[in-house]
Short mmCIF file of C-alpha atoms in Angstrom, two decimals:
data_model
loop_
_atom_site.label_atom_id
_atom_site.label_comp_id
_atom_site.label_asym_id
_atom_site.label_seq_id
_atom_site.Cartn_x
_atom_site.Cartn_y
_atom_site.Cartn_z
CA MET M 1230 -5.39 -80.25 139.93
CA ASP M 1231 -5.14 -76.77 141.48
CA ASP M 1232 -1.49 -76.53 140.50
CA PHE M 1233 -2.41 -77.41 136.96
CA PHE M 1234 -5.06 -74.66 136.94
CA ILE M 1235 -2.43 -72.18 138.09
CA ILE M 1236 -0.14 -73.24 135.27
CA VAL M 1237 -2.96 -72.73 132.75
CA ILE M 1238 -3.78 -69.29 134.16
CA VAL M 1239 -0.15 -68.20 134.11
CA PHE M 1240 0.19 -69.48 130.55
CA LEU M 1241 -2.86 -67.50 129.43
CA LEU M 1242 -1.61 -64.37 131.21
CA LEU M 1243 1.72 -64.70 129.43
CA ASN M 1244 -0.29 -65.10 126.25
CA ILE M 1245 -1.91 -61.73 126.92
CA ALA M 1246 1.50 -60.22 127.58
CA LEU M 1247 2.74 -61.61 124.26
CA GLY M 1248 -0.27 -60.22 122.44
CA LEU M 1249 0.59 -56.77 123.75
CA VAL M 1250 3.27 -56.61 121.07
CA ARG M 1251 0.61 -56.51 118.38
CA LEU M 1252 -1.37 -53.96 120.33
CA LEU M 1253 1.61 -51.63 120.55
CA ARG M 1254 2.86 -52.27 117.04
CA GLY M 1255 -0.40 -52.64 115.10
CA PRO M 1256 -0.41 -50.14 112.27
CA THR M 1257 -4.14 -49.39 112.22
CA VAL M 1258 -6.92 -49.16 114.76
CA ALA M 1259 -8.46 -52.39 113.48
CA ASP M 1260 -5.28 -54.33 114.26
CA ARG M 1261 -5.25 -53.00 117.77
CA LEU M 1262 -8.90 -53.83 118.16
CA LEU M 1263 -8.10 -57.40 117.12
CA SER M 1264 -5.61 -57.78 119.91
CA THR M 1265 -8.11 -56.33 122.37
CA GLN M 1266 -10.60 -58.94 121.21
CA LEU M 1267 -7.97 -61.61 121.82
CA PHE M 1268 -7.39 -60.22 125.30
CA GLY M 1269 -11.11 -60.39 125.98
CA THR M 1270 -11.27 -64.02 124.94
CA ALA M 1271 -8.15 -64.93 126.90
CA GLY M 1272 -9.59 -63.07 129.89
CA MET M 1273 -12.78 -65.10 129.58
CA ALA M 1274 -10.75 -68.31 129.52
CA ILE M 1275 -8.75 -67.16 132.55
CA LEU M 1276 -11.96 -66.37 134.40
CA MET M 1277 -13.39 -69.81 133.65
CA VAL M 1278 -10.25 -71.52 134.94
CA LEU M 1279 -10.21 -69.18 137.95
CA ALA M 1280 -13.81 -70.19 138.66
CA GLY M 1281 -12.56 -73.75 138.94
CA TYR M 1282 -9.55 -72.77 140.98
CA MET M 1283 -11.36 -70.49 143.43
CA GLU M 1284 -14.48 -72.72 143.36
CA ASP M 1285 -16.73 -69.71 142.85
CA LEU M 1286 -19.37 -70.16 140.19
CA THR M 1287 -20.43 -66.51 140.26
CA LEU M 1288 -17.31 -65.76 138.23
CA LEU M 1289 -19.20 -67.14 135.24
CA ASN M 1290 -21.39 -64.03 135.42
CA VAL M 1291 -18.30 -61.90 134.87
CA VAL M 1292 -17.51 -64.08 131.86
CA ILE M 1293 -20.97 -63.39 130.42
CA THR M 1294 -20.50 -59.67 131.03
CA PHE M 1295 -17.31 -59.70 129.02
CA ASN M 1296 -18.98 -61.86 126.45
CA VAL M 1297 -22.03 -59.75 125.71
CA LEU M 1298 -20.10 -56.48 125.72
CA SER M 1299 -17.14 -57.60 123.61
CA ILE M 1300 -19.04 -57.03 120.38
CA LEU M 1301 -20.00 -53.49 121.40
CA LEU M 1302 -16.50 -52.18 120.65
CA VAL M 1303 -16.44 -53.79 117.22
CA ILE M 1304 -19.84 -52.40 116.27
CA CYS M 1305 -18.75 -48.99 117.54
CA LEU M 1306 -15.55 -49.08 115.50
CA VAL M 1307 -17.33 -50.17 112.36
CA GLN M 1308 -20.14 -47.62 112.66
CA VAL M 1309 -18.24 -44.62 113.99
CA TRP M 1310 -15.11 -44.91 111.88
CA LYS M 1311 -17.08 -45.88 108.84
CA LYS M 1312 -16.51 -43.06 106.42
CA LYS M 1313 -13.46 -41.47 107.90
CA LYS M 1314 -11.27 -42.15 104.88
CA GLY M 1315 -14.05 -41.29 102.47
CA ASP M 1316 -14.65 -37.89 104.05
CA THR M 1317 -11.10 -36.68 104.09
CA PRO M 1318 -9.54 -35.82 100.76
CA MET X 1340 1.54 -71.27 144.25
CA SER X 1341 -1.21 -68.73 143.61
CA VAL X 1342 1.32 -66.04 144.42
CA VAL X 1343 2.65 -66.56 140.90
CA ILE X 1344 -0.66 -65.44 139.39
CA ASP X 1345 -0.86 -62.42 141.66
CA ILE X 1346 2.70 -61.30 141.00
CA LEU X 1347 2.30 -61.74 137.26
CA MET X 1348 -0.97 -59.79 137.32
CA ALA X 1349 0.60 -57.00 139.37
CA ILE X 1350 3.55 -56.70 137.00
CA LEU X 1351 1.22 -56.70 134.00
CA LEU X 1352 -0.99 -54.04 135.61
CA ILE X 1353 1.87 -51.69 136.42
CA TYR X 1354 3.46 -52.21 133.02
CA LEU X 1355 0.16 -51.51 131.25
CA ALA X 1356 -0.45 -48.42 133.35
CA LEU X 1357 3.00 -47.07 132.50
CA ARG X 1358 2.57 -47.86 128.80
CA CYS X 1359 -0.84 -46.22 128.88
CA MET X 1360 0.57 -43.04 130.40
CA LEU X 1361 3.71 -42.87 128.30
CA ALA X 1362 2.38 -43.95 124.91
CA PRO X 1363 3.21 -41.44 122.19
CA GLU X 1364 0.01 -41.97 120.18
CA LEU X 1365 -3.57 -41.56 121.32
CA SER X 1366 -4.73 -44.83 119.79
CA LYS X 1367 -2.00 -46.72 121.64
CA THR X 1368 -3.06 -45.10 124.88
CA ILE X 1369 -6.68 -46.00 124.39
CA PHE X 1370 -6.15 -49.62 123.45
CA THR X 1371 -3.62 -50.09 126.24
CA PHE X 1372 -6.29 -48.72 128.52
CA PHE X 1373 -8.70 -51.44 127.39
CA ALA X 1374 -6.09 -54.10 128.18
CA PHE X 1375 -5.51 -52.39 131.51
CA GLY X 1376 -9.23 -52.53 132.31
CA LEU X 1377 -9.34 -56.23 131.54
CA THR X 1378 -6.34 -56.98 133.76
CA LEU X 1379 -7.86 -54.82 136.47
CA ALA X 1380 -11.06 -56.88 136.35
CA LEU X 1381 -8.99 -60.04 136.78
CA ALA X 1382 -7.16 -58.43 139.69
CA TRP X 1383 -10.47 -57.56 141.38
CA ILE X 1384 -11.44 -61.22 141.02
CA ARG X 1385 -8.24 -62.25 142.76
CA LEU X 1386 -9.15 -59.84 145.56
CA GLU X 1387 -12.54 -61.63 145.75
CA ALA X 1388 -14.47 -58.50 144.84
CA VAL X 1389 -16.67 -59.98 142.14
CA ASP X 1390 -19.12 -57.06 142.24
CA VAL X 1391 -16.39 -54.59 141.37
CA ALA X 1392 -15.06 -56.95 138.71
CA ILE X 1393 -18.43 -57.06 136.95
CA ALA X 1394 -18.73 -53.27 137.10
CA GLU X 1395 -15.16 -52.86 135.83
CA ALA X 1396 -15.73 -55.34 133.00
CA ALA X 1397 -18.97 -53.66 131.97
CA ILE X 1398 -17.78 -50.07 132.20
CA ALA X 1399 -14.19 -50.40 131.00
CA SER X 1400 -14.77 -52.70 128.08
CA GLY X 1401 -18.26 -51.55 127.19
CA PHE X 1402 -19.23 -48.00 127.98
CA MET X 1403 -15.83 -46.32 128.28
CA GLY X 1404 -14.66 -48.23 125.23
CA VAL X 1405 -17.40 -46.73 123.10
CA LEU X 1406 -16.79 -43.21 124.37
CA LEU X 1407 -13.03 -43.46 123.94
CA LEU X 1408 -13.25 -44.92 120.44
CA ASP X 1409 -15.61 -42.14 119.44
CA SER X 1410 -13.36 -39.42 120.79
CA LEU X 1411 -10.34 -41.08 119.17
CA ARG X 1412 -12.12 -40.84 115.87
CA ASP X 1413 -12.82 -37.15 116.45
CA PHE X 1414 -9.20 -36.45 117.27
CA SER X 1415 -7.88 -38.24 114.21
CA TYR X 1416 -10.51 -36.52 112.10
CA ALA X 1417 -9.56 -33.09 113.42
CA LEU X 1418 -5.89 -33.87 112.96
CA SER X 1419 -6.35 -35.02 109.39
CA LYS X 1420 -8.49 -32.00 108.53
CA ASN X 1421 -6.09 -29.34 109.70
CA PRO X 1422 -3.11 -30.75 111.55
CA LYS X 1423 -2.18 -27.39 113.04
CA ASN X 1424 -5.24 -27.47 115.23
CA LEU X 1425 -3.81 -29.64 117.92
CA GLU X 1426 -0.15 -28.82 117.63
CA LEU X 1427 1.61 -26.54 120.03
CA PRO X 1428 2.07 -22.96 118.87
CA GLU X 1429 5.44 -22.25 117.32
CA ASN X 1430 6.66 -19.87 119.99
CA PHE X 1431 5.87 -22.39 122.69
CA THR X 1432 9.05 -23.83 124.16
CA ILE X 1433 9.58 -26.32 126.93
CA LYS X 1434 13.31 -25.73 127.11
CA GLU X 1435 14.39 -24.83 130.57
CA SER X 1436 17.60 -25.19 132.48
CA ASN X 1437 18.26 -28.37 134.38
CA LYS X 1438 18.47 -26.58 137.68
CA SER X 1439 14.81 -25.62 137.77
CA LEU X 1440 13.90 -29.26 137.16
CA LEU X 1441 15.92 -30.44 140.13
CA LEU X 1442 13.36 -29.45 142.72
CA PRO X 1443 10.36 -31.11 141.07
CA ARG X 1444 12.39 -34.26 140.54
CA LEU X 1445 13.45 -34.27 144.15
CA ALA X 1446 9.86 -33.79 145.25
CA LEU X 1447 8.74 -36.56 142.94
CA GLY X 1448 11.39 -38.89 144.31
CA ILE X 1449 10.49 -38.16 147.91
CA GLY X 1450 6.81 -38.59 147.11
CA PHE X 1451 7.48 -41.93 145.48
CA VAL X 1452 9.49 -43.17 148.46
CA ILE X 1453 6.75 -42.06 150.86
CA PHE X 1454 4.13 -43.75 148.68
CA LEU X 1455 6.13 -46.98 148.72
CA LEU X 1456 6.58 -46.84 152.47
CA ILE X 1457 2.90 -46.15 153.11
CA SER X 1458 1.73 -48.88 150.78
CA MET X 1459 4.19 -51.36 152.32
CA GLU X 1460 3.00 -50.42 155.78
CA ALA X 1461 -0.62 -50.74 154.69
CA THR X 1462 -0.16 -54.16 153.15
CA TRP X 1463 2.07 -55.44 155.91
CA LYS X 1464 -0.32 -54.83 158.77
CA THR X 1465 -3.88 -56.08 158.39
CA PRO X 1466 -6.41 -54.23 160.51
CA GLU X 1467 -7.31 -56.04 163.68
CA GLY X 1468 -10.85 -57.22 164.18
CA GLY X 1469 -11.54 -57.41 160.43
CA GLY X 1470 -13.03 -53.92 160.07
CA LEU X 1471 -16.81 -53.77 159.75
CA THR X 1472 -17.25 -57.26 158.29
CA ALA X 1473 -18.50 -58.71 161.57
CA VAL X 1474 -21.05 -55.94 162.09
CA SER X 1475 -22.50 -56.23 158.60
CA GLU X 1476 -22.62 -60.02 158.81
CA GLU X 1477 -24.49 -59.73 162.09
CA LEU X 1478 -27.08 -57.30 160.71
CA LEU X 1479 -27.48 -59.18 157.42
CA PRO X 1480 -30.77 -60.97 158.38
CA GLN X 1481 -32.44 -57.58 158.99
CA SER X 1482 -31.35 -56.05 155.73
CA GLY X 1483 -33.72 -57.97 153.47
CA VAL X 1484 -30.97 -59.24 151.16
CA GLU X 1485 -28.51 -62.11 151.47
CA HIS X 1486 -25.41 -60.63 149.88
CA PRO X 1487 -23.34 -58.42 152.23
CA VAL X 1488 -22.22 -56.01 149.50
CA THR X 1489 -25.78 -55.32 148.38
CA ALA X 1490 -26.84 -54.96 152.02
CA VAL X 1491 -24.17 -52.34 152.59
CA LEU X 1492 -24.86 -50.48 149.35
CA LEU X 1493 -28.64 -50.42 149.42
CA ASN X 1494 -29.46 -50.61 153.11
CA PHE X 1495 -26.73 -49.67 155.56
CA ARG X 1496 -25.16 -47.02 153.37
CA ALA X 1497 -28.10 -46.24 151.08
CA TYR X 1498 -27.39 -42.56 151.50
CA ASP X 1499 -24.09 -42.95 149.61
CA THR X 1500 -25.71 -44.86 146.80
CA TRP X 1501 -28.44 -42.25 146.49
CA LEU X 1502 -25.84 -39.49 146.19
CA GLU X 1503 -23.89 -41.53 143.62
CA ILE X 1504 -26.96 -41.62 141.40
CA GLY X 1505 -27.07 -37.87 141.89
CA VAL X 1506 -23.44 -37.61 140.77
CA ILE X 1507 -24.23 -39.37 137.51
CA LEU X 1508 -27.13 -36.99 136.96
CA MET X 1509 -24.89 -33.99 137.67
CA GLY X 1510 -22.35 -35.25 135.14
CA LEU X 1511 -25.12 -35.54 132.59
CA LEU X 1512 -26.24 -31.98 133.35
CA ALA X 1513 -22.70 -30.75 132.76
CA ILE X 1514 -22.69 -32.52 129.40
CA PHE X 1515 -26.04 -30.93 128.53
CA ALA X 1516 -24.66 -27.52 129.46
CA ALA X 1517 -21.52 -27.96 127.37
CA GLY X 1518 -23.41 -29.62 124.50
CA GLY X 1519 -22.53 -29.15 120.88
CA VAL X 1520 -18.79 -29.48 121.26
CA LYS X 1521 -18.38 -30.87 117.78
CA ASN X 1522 -18.53 -28.45 114.92
CA TYR X 1523 -18.84 -30.85 112.02
CA ARG X 1524 -21.46 -33.29 110.94
CA LYS X 1525 -21.32 -36.93 111.76
CA PRO X 1526 -21.49 -39.26 108.76
CA SER X 1527 -25.07 -40.24 108.14
CA MET X 1528 -25.80 -43.79 109.10
CA THR X 1529 -28.16 -44.65 106.30
CA ALA X 1530 -26.48 -47.72 104.88
CA VAL X 1531 -26.33 -50.06 107.81
CA ASP X 1532 -25.14 -53.54 107.10
CA PRO X 1533 -28.09 -56.00 107.29
CA LEU X 1534 -25.96 -58.49 109.21
CA LEU X 1535 -25.02 -55.77 111.67
CA ARG X 1536 -28.68 -55.01 112.23
CA GLN X 1537 -29.48 -58.63 112.87
CA VAL X 1538 -26.62 -58.95 115.35
CA ILE X 1539 -27.76 -55.84 117.19
CA LEU X 1540 -31.31 -57.14 117.26
CA PHE X 1541 -30.02 -60.45 118.59
CA PHE X 1542 -27.84 -58.95 121.28
CA ILE X 1543 -30.39 -56.47 122.64
CA PRO X 1544 -32.65 -59.10 124.27
CA VAL X 1545 -29.58 -60.95 125.54
CA LEU X 1546 -28.28 -57.77 127.15
CA PHE X 1547 -31.69 -57.00 128.63
CA LEU X 1548 -32.11 -60.48 130.07
CA PHE X 1549 -28.65 -60.63 131.52
CA GLY X 1550 -29.04 -57.17 133.03
CA ALA X 1551 -32.32 -58.18 134.64
CA PHE X 1552 -30.66 -61.35 135.90
CA LEU X 1553 -27.81 -59.37 137.45
CA LEU X 1554 -30.28 -56.97 139.04
CA TYR X 1555 -32.27 -59.74 140.65
CA PHE X 1556 -29.21 -61.85 141.46
CA GLY X 1557 -27.81 -58.91 143.42
CA LYS X 1558 -29.98 -60.05 146.29
CA THR X 1559 -28.04 -63.27 146.76
CA GLY X 1560 -24.72 -62.74 145.04
CA PRO X 1561 -22.51 -60.34 143.14
CA GLY X 1562 -24.51 -58.07 140.87
CA GLY X 1563 -26.87 -55.17 141.35
CA ALA X 1564 -28.24 -51.94 140.05
CA PHE X 1565 -25.09 -50.36 138.62
CA GLN X 1566 -23.98 -53.44 136.74
CA ALA X 1567 -27.45 -53.98 135.33
CA ALA X 1568 -27.65 -50.30 134.44
CA VAL X 1569 -24.48 -50.44 132.35
CA LEU X 1570 -25.81 -53.46 130.47
CA TRP X 1571 -29.17 -51.76 129.87
CA GLY X 1572 -27.42 -48.56 128.91
CA SER X 1573 -25.47 -50.41 126.26
CA ILE X 1574 -28.81 -51.45 124.80
CA GLY X 1575 -29.49 -47.80 124.09
CA ILE X 1576 -26.01 -47.32 122.67
CA LEU X 1577 -26.48 -50.35 120.41
CA PHE X 1578 -29.79 -48.95 119.17
CA HIS X 1579 -28.06 -45.70 118.29
CA LEU X 1580 -25.14 -47.45 116.60
CA GLY X 1581 -27.60 -49.44 114.54
CA GLY X 1582 -29.21 -46.27 113.26
CA TRP X 1583 -32.31 -46.20 115.42
CA PRO X 1584 -32.19 -42.93 117.40
CA ILE X 1585 -34.28 -44.32 120.22
CA PHE X 1586 -33.36 -41.59 122.69
CA ALA X 1587 -34.75 -38.90 120.41
CA MET X 1588 -37.94 -40.90 119.92
CA ILE X 1589 -38.87 -40.73 123.59
CA PRO X 1590 -40.90 -37.58 124.32
CA ARG X 1591 -38.98 -34.88 126.15
CA LYS X 1592 -41.07 -34.98 129.32
CA LEU X 1593 -40.78 -38.73 129.58
CA ARG X 1594 -37.03 -38.49 129.08
CA GLN X 1595 -36.73 -36.03 131.95
CA PHE X 1596 -38.92 -38.23 134.09
CA LEU X 1597 -36.85 -41.32 133.34
CA LEU X 1598 -33.60 -39.50 134.07
CA THR X 1599 -34.68 -38.23 137.47
CA MET X 1600 -36.68 -41.29 138.43
CA GLY X 1601 -33.84 -43.08 140.22
CA LEU X 1602 -32.85 -40.10 142.32
CA GLY X 1603 -36.48 -39.23 142.99
CA SER X 1604 -37.57 -42.69 144.01
CA PHE X 1605 -34.79 -42.88 146.57
CA LEU X 1606 -35.73 -39.45 147.85
CA ILE X 1607 -39.45 -40.27 148.13
CA LEU X 1608 -38.65 -43.59 149.76
CA GLY X 1609 -36.38 -41.91 152.28
CA PHE X 1610 -38.94 -39.27 153.18
CA LEU X 1611 -41.77 -41.81 153.44
CA LEU X 1612 -39.63 -43.84 155.81
CA MET X 1613 -38.95 -40.70 157.81
CA ALA X 1614 -42.66 -39.90 157.88
CA ALA X 1615 -43.30 -43.42 159.14
CA GLY X 1616 -41.16 -42.60 162.12
CA GLY X 1617 -37.74 -43.96 161.27
CA ALA X 1618 -34.53 -42.45 160.12
CA MET X 1619 -33.88 -41.87 156.41
CA PHE X 1620 -33.42 -45.22 154.65
CA GLU X 1621 -34.23 -47.18 157.78
CA TYR X 1622 -36.27 -49.91 156.10
CA PRO X 1623 -38.64 -51.99 158.20
CA PRO X 1624 -37.04 -55.44 158.10
CA ALA X 1625 -40.21 -57.18 156.89
CA TYR X 1626 -40.45 -55.10 153.69
CA ALA X 1627 -36.77 -54.36 153.23
CA GLY X 1628 -36.25 -56.88 150.43
CA ILE X 1629 -39.06 -55.70 148.18
CA LEU X 1630 -38.37 -52.01 148.87
CA ILE X 1631 -34.71 -52.46 147.96
CA LEU X 1632 -35.63 -54.34 144.79
CA ILE X 1633 -38.05 -51.61 143.67
CA ALA X 1634 -35.60 -48.80 144.40
CA GLU X 1635 -32.83 -50.71 142.65
CA THR X 1636 -34.92 -51.36 139.55
CA LEU X 1637 -35.96 -47.72 139.22
CA ALA X 1638 -32.37 -46.60 139.81
CA ALA X 1639 -31.07 -49.05 137.21
CA ILE X 1640 -33.51 -47.80 134.56
CA SER X 1641 -32.64 -44.22 135.41
CA ILE X 1642 -28.87 -44.81 135.22
CA ALA X 1643 -29.26 -46.74 131.98
CA VAL X 1644 -31.13 -43.81 130.40
CA ALA X 1645 -28.51 -41.43 131.77
CA LEU X 1646 -25.67 -43.46 130.24
CA THR X 1647 -27.44 -43.57 126.90
CA ALA X 1648 -27.98 -39.82 127.13
CA ILE X 1649 -24.29 -39.27 127.89
CA TYR X 1650 -23.36 -41.26 124.81
CA VAL X 1651 -25.92 -39.52 122.62
CA TYR X 1652 -25.00 -36.01 123.72
CA LEU X 1653 -21.27 -36.58 123.60
CA THR X 1654 -21.44 -37.94 120.05
CA LYS X 1655 -24.13 -35.62 118.73
CA MET S 824 -9.31 -103.01 155.19
CA SER S 825 -7.93 -104.01 151.85
CA GLY S 826 -11.45 -104.47 150.48
CA SER S 827 -12.51 -100.94 151.42
CA GLY S 828 -9.31 -99.58 149.91
CA LEU S 829 -10.08 -101.36 146.66
CA GLU S 830 -13.60 -99.99 146.67
CA LYS S 831 -12.28 -96.49 147.21
CA LYS S 832 -9.89 -96.97 144.35
CA GLU S 833 -12.66 -98.18 142.09
CA ARG S 834 -14.85 -95.26 143.01
CA ARG S 835 -12.06 -92.82 142.29
CA TYR S 836 -11.26 -94.42 139.00
CA PRO S 837 -13.82 -92.45 136.90
CA MET S 838 -12.80 -89.26 138.68
CA MET S 839 -9.26 -89.88 137.51
CA ILE S 840 -10.45 -90.29 133.95
CA ILE S 841 -12.48 -87.07 134.13
CA GLU S 842 -9.51 -85.19 135.52
CA ALA S 843 -7.27 -86.57 132.80
CA ILE S 844 -9.74 -85.50 130.12
CA THR S 845 -9.99 -82.04 131.71
CA VAL S 846 -6.21 -81.72 131.66
CA ILE S 847 -6.04 -82.78 128.03
CA LEU S 848 -8.82 -80.39 127.00
CA LEU S 849 -7.23 -77.46 128.84
CA VAL S 850 -3.84 -78.18 127.28
CA VAL S 851 -5.38 -78.30 123.82
CA GLY S 852 -7.20 -75.03 124.52
CA CYS S 853 -3.96 -73.41 125.64
CA PHE S 854 -2.28 -74.64 122.47
CA PHE S 855 -4.93 -72.94 120.36
CA PHE S 856 -4.57 -69.73 122.36
CA LEU S 857 -0.83 -69.79 121.77
CA ALA S 858 -1.43 -70.44 118.08
CA GLY S 859 -3.84 -67.51 117.93
CA THR S 860 -1.43 -65.15 119.65
CA LEU S 861 1.51 -66.20 117.51
CA GLY S 862 -0.64 -65.83 114.41
CA LEU S 863 -1.69 -62.36 115.53
CA LEU S 864 1.97 -61.46 115.91
CA ARG S 865 3.41 -63.09 112.82
CA PHE S 866 0.80 -62.86 110.09
CA PRO S 867 1.37 -60.10 107.56
CA ASP S 868 -2.01 -58.37 107.20
CA LEU S 869 -5.35 -57.88 108.87
CA PHE S 870 -7.28 -60.59 107.05
CA THR S 871 -4.86 -63.35 107.97
CA ARG S 872 -4.74 -62.05 111.53
CA LEU S 873 -8.52 -62.36 111.67
CA HIS S 874 -8.09 -66.04 110.93
CA ALA S 875 -5.65 -66.41 113.82
CA LEU S 876 -7.98 -64.56 116.17
CA THR S 877 -11.01 -66.72 115.37
CA ASN S 878 -8.79 -69.73 115.96
CA ALA S 879 -8.26 -68.65 119.55
CA ASP S 880 -11.86 -67.49 119.94
CA ASN S 881 -13.60 -70.60 118.75
CA LEU S 882 -11.30 -73.51 119.41
CA GLY S 883 -9.21 -72.21 122.29
CA LEU S 884 -12.11 -70.95 124.34
CA GLY S 885 -14.20 -73.94 123.25
CA PHE S 886 -11.72 -76.49 124.53
CA ILE S 887 -11.14 -74.64 127.78
CA ALA S 888 -14.90 -74.26 128.27
CA ALA S 889 -15.40 -77.99 127.64
CA GLY S 890 -12.66 -78.86 130.11
CA MET S 891 -14.08 -76.60 132.80
CA ALA S 892 -17.63 -77.88 132.20
CA LEU S 893 -16.32 -81.41 132.77
CA HIS S 894 -14.51 -80.28 135.89
CA PHE S 895 -17.56 -78.65 137.46
CA GLY S 896 -19.62 -81.73 136.65
CA SER S 897 -23.07 -80.19 137.16
CA PRO S 898 -25.34 -80.14 134.11
CA TRP S 899 -26.66 -76.59 134.71
CA THR S 900 -23.17 -75.16 134.85
CA ALA S 901 -22.32 -77.10 131.73
CA ILE S 902 -25.32 -75.59 129.94
CA LYS S 903 -24.29 -72.10 131.09
CA ILE S 904 -20.73 -72.59 129.85
CA PHE S 905 -22.02 -73.99 126.58
CA LEU S 906 -24.23 -70.92 126.11
CA ILE S 907 -21.23 -68.69 126.82
CA TRP S 908 -19.33 -70.52 124.11
CA LEU S 909 -22.22 -70.22 121.65
CA LEU S 910 -22.40 -66.46 122.27
CA THR S 911 -18.66 -66.18 121.72
CA LEU S 912 -18.96 -68.11 118.45
CA LEU S 913 -21.66 -65.74 117.27
CA SER S 914 -19.93 -62.54 118.31
CA SER S 915 -16.48 -63.55 117.07
CA ALA S 916 -17.76 -64.66 113.69
CA THR S 917 -19.75 -61.47 113.25
CA SER S 918 -16.98 -59.21 114.45
CA SER S 919 -14.53 -60.84 112.05
CA TYR S 920 -16.92 -60.19 109.20
CA LEU S 921 -17.50 -56.60 110.32
CA ILE S 922 -13.81 -55.81 110.72
CA ALA S 923 -12.92 -57.37 107.38
CA ARG S 924 -15.66 -55.43 105.62
CA PHE S 925 -14.60 -52.25 107.42
CA ARG S 926 -11.04 -52.67 106.18
CA ARG S 927 -12.13 -53.38 102.62
CA GLU S 928 -14.31 -50.28 102.50
CA GLU S 929 -11.51 -48.26 104.03
CA ASN S 930 -9.17 -49.37 101.26
CA ASN S 931 -11.50 -48.50 98.40
CA PRO S 932 -14.19 -46.18 99.70
CA LYS S 933 -16.03 -45.83 96.40
CA ASN S 934 -16.89 -49.48 96.38
CA GLY S 935 -18.20 -49.17 99.91
CA LYS S 936 -20.37 -46.16 99.08
CA GLU S 937 -22.07 -47.99 96.25
CA GLY S 938 -22.72 -51.11 98.28
#
């Protein structure tokens, strides 16, 4: 079972590495933010599987931390960048 | 088998760090930095430092993310307004002969080799006797808490923690002193999306509850004042992003009181303990738990207000 | 001897089933993560990429969370993981909406100013 967990974690890490392509290529800030969101979700999944692998339930608290703060970036982007295009001629 | 995870994480970390440093655009740098922070949190978990992982997750993806996104917006705004602002002056040249670069390169190479050797030596040889782990484990029953990290931070080395709160306050003072960096007006946030408001109103109690949980859970497991403070500070940031300027609503005196409360409570506690005949921060074991919890709560509120203030003043 | 061995086998039988279900759920979750990442890479514009992202957010994390909840086996942990998943559902749905709206207003700012 532990070996299977390791395979899942490695797969998800490779997933993150693959998603980096969009982060580096993404034409606008919103695209890059999307890949960061994907990284956050994949990181949460990795942490859950790691909690099973390392048999440490306190890791779920780290998952919740990621979870509740992941929307902060989106709200910040939407509110702060709101009228950037409208302001500049 | 778990070596595979560690090696993959290490490669990813170094690659992300290099990409972050060498990226040609600011936005690339910033978003690579977010990915770097996430991978770093995972790496801390693999090192079994869950406390640091929570702090890293909260600060890198929450607080720093907001600050960096805001400054990214300012840079792109300034660049689009008059692009010459941030370009190098025309008579500025970096061209130099190759010979003068030889020495720095040599120094860099030697430094890199020394760094590699030192890090290899450090990882190869684990310290004998396990450092101070045994001592702190032995004194744990007297500290009033059950988690060794919290015991070290709030009891054995409380002096350091107290000064760290002071460092945050000093940073805030520097921001106050240099205030008004921006010379254009921020777009008014009158038309806030109703859905956005509802989400903010939903997430604020969740953040508060989870922060309080982390604060109290710090007694028995990973968590504590700093992690809770970042979560509570993001409440203030969310209020501001939603168009409620809550920091400005608090009266000035109360604001100052809240900001200095964490530092002050530690100071008063230390001097009271000294007056009672002990050393500074030498808690009597019977009351250590409750004293630590009170000091931690006050410090968490104070840091949370300070973080909100940093956000508000940097984006004013 | 043989009787106790049989008993042991019978007792372990449901554990085997639970492990098998965990493996299946985790594999399905990984598949959705891969689908999300590939979609993020291959889809042509932001709105389609949003679809790929929510795929990974909702289904990928959901399946992995279900698998891990089964693996831990304690009801309180299961409730905690379920709450984590619910929060993710909420935040991912809202952030998709916010990003999509942000992009639309960015493209035609007049429309955004009126609304």
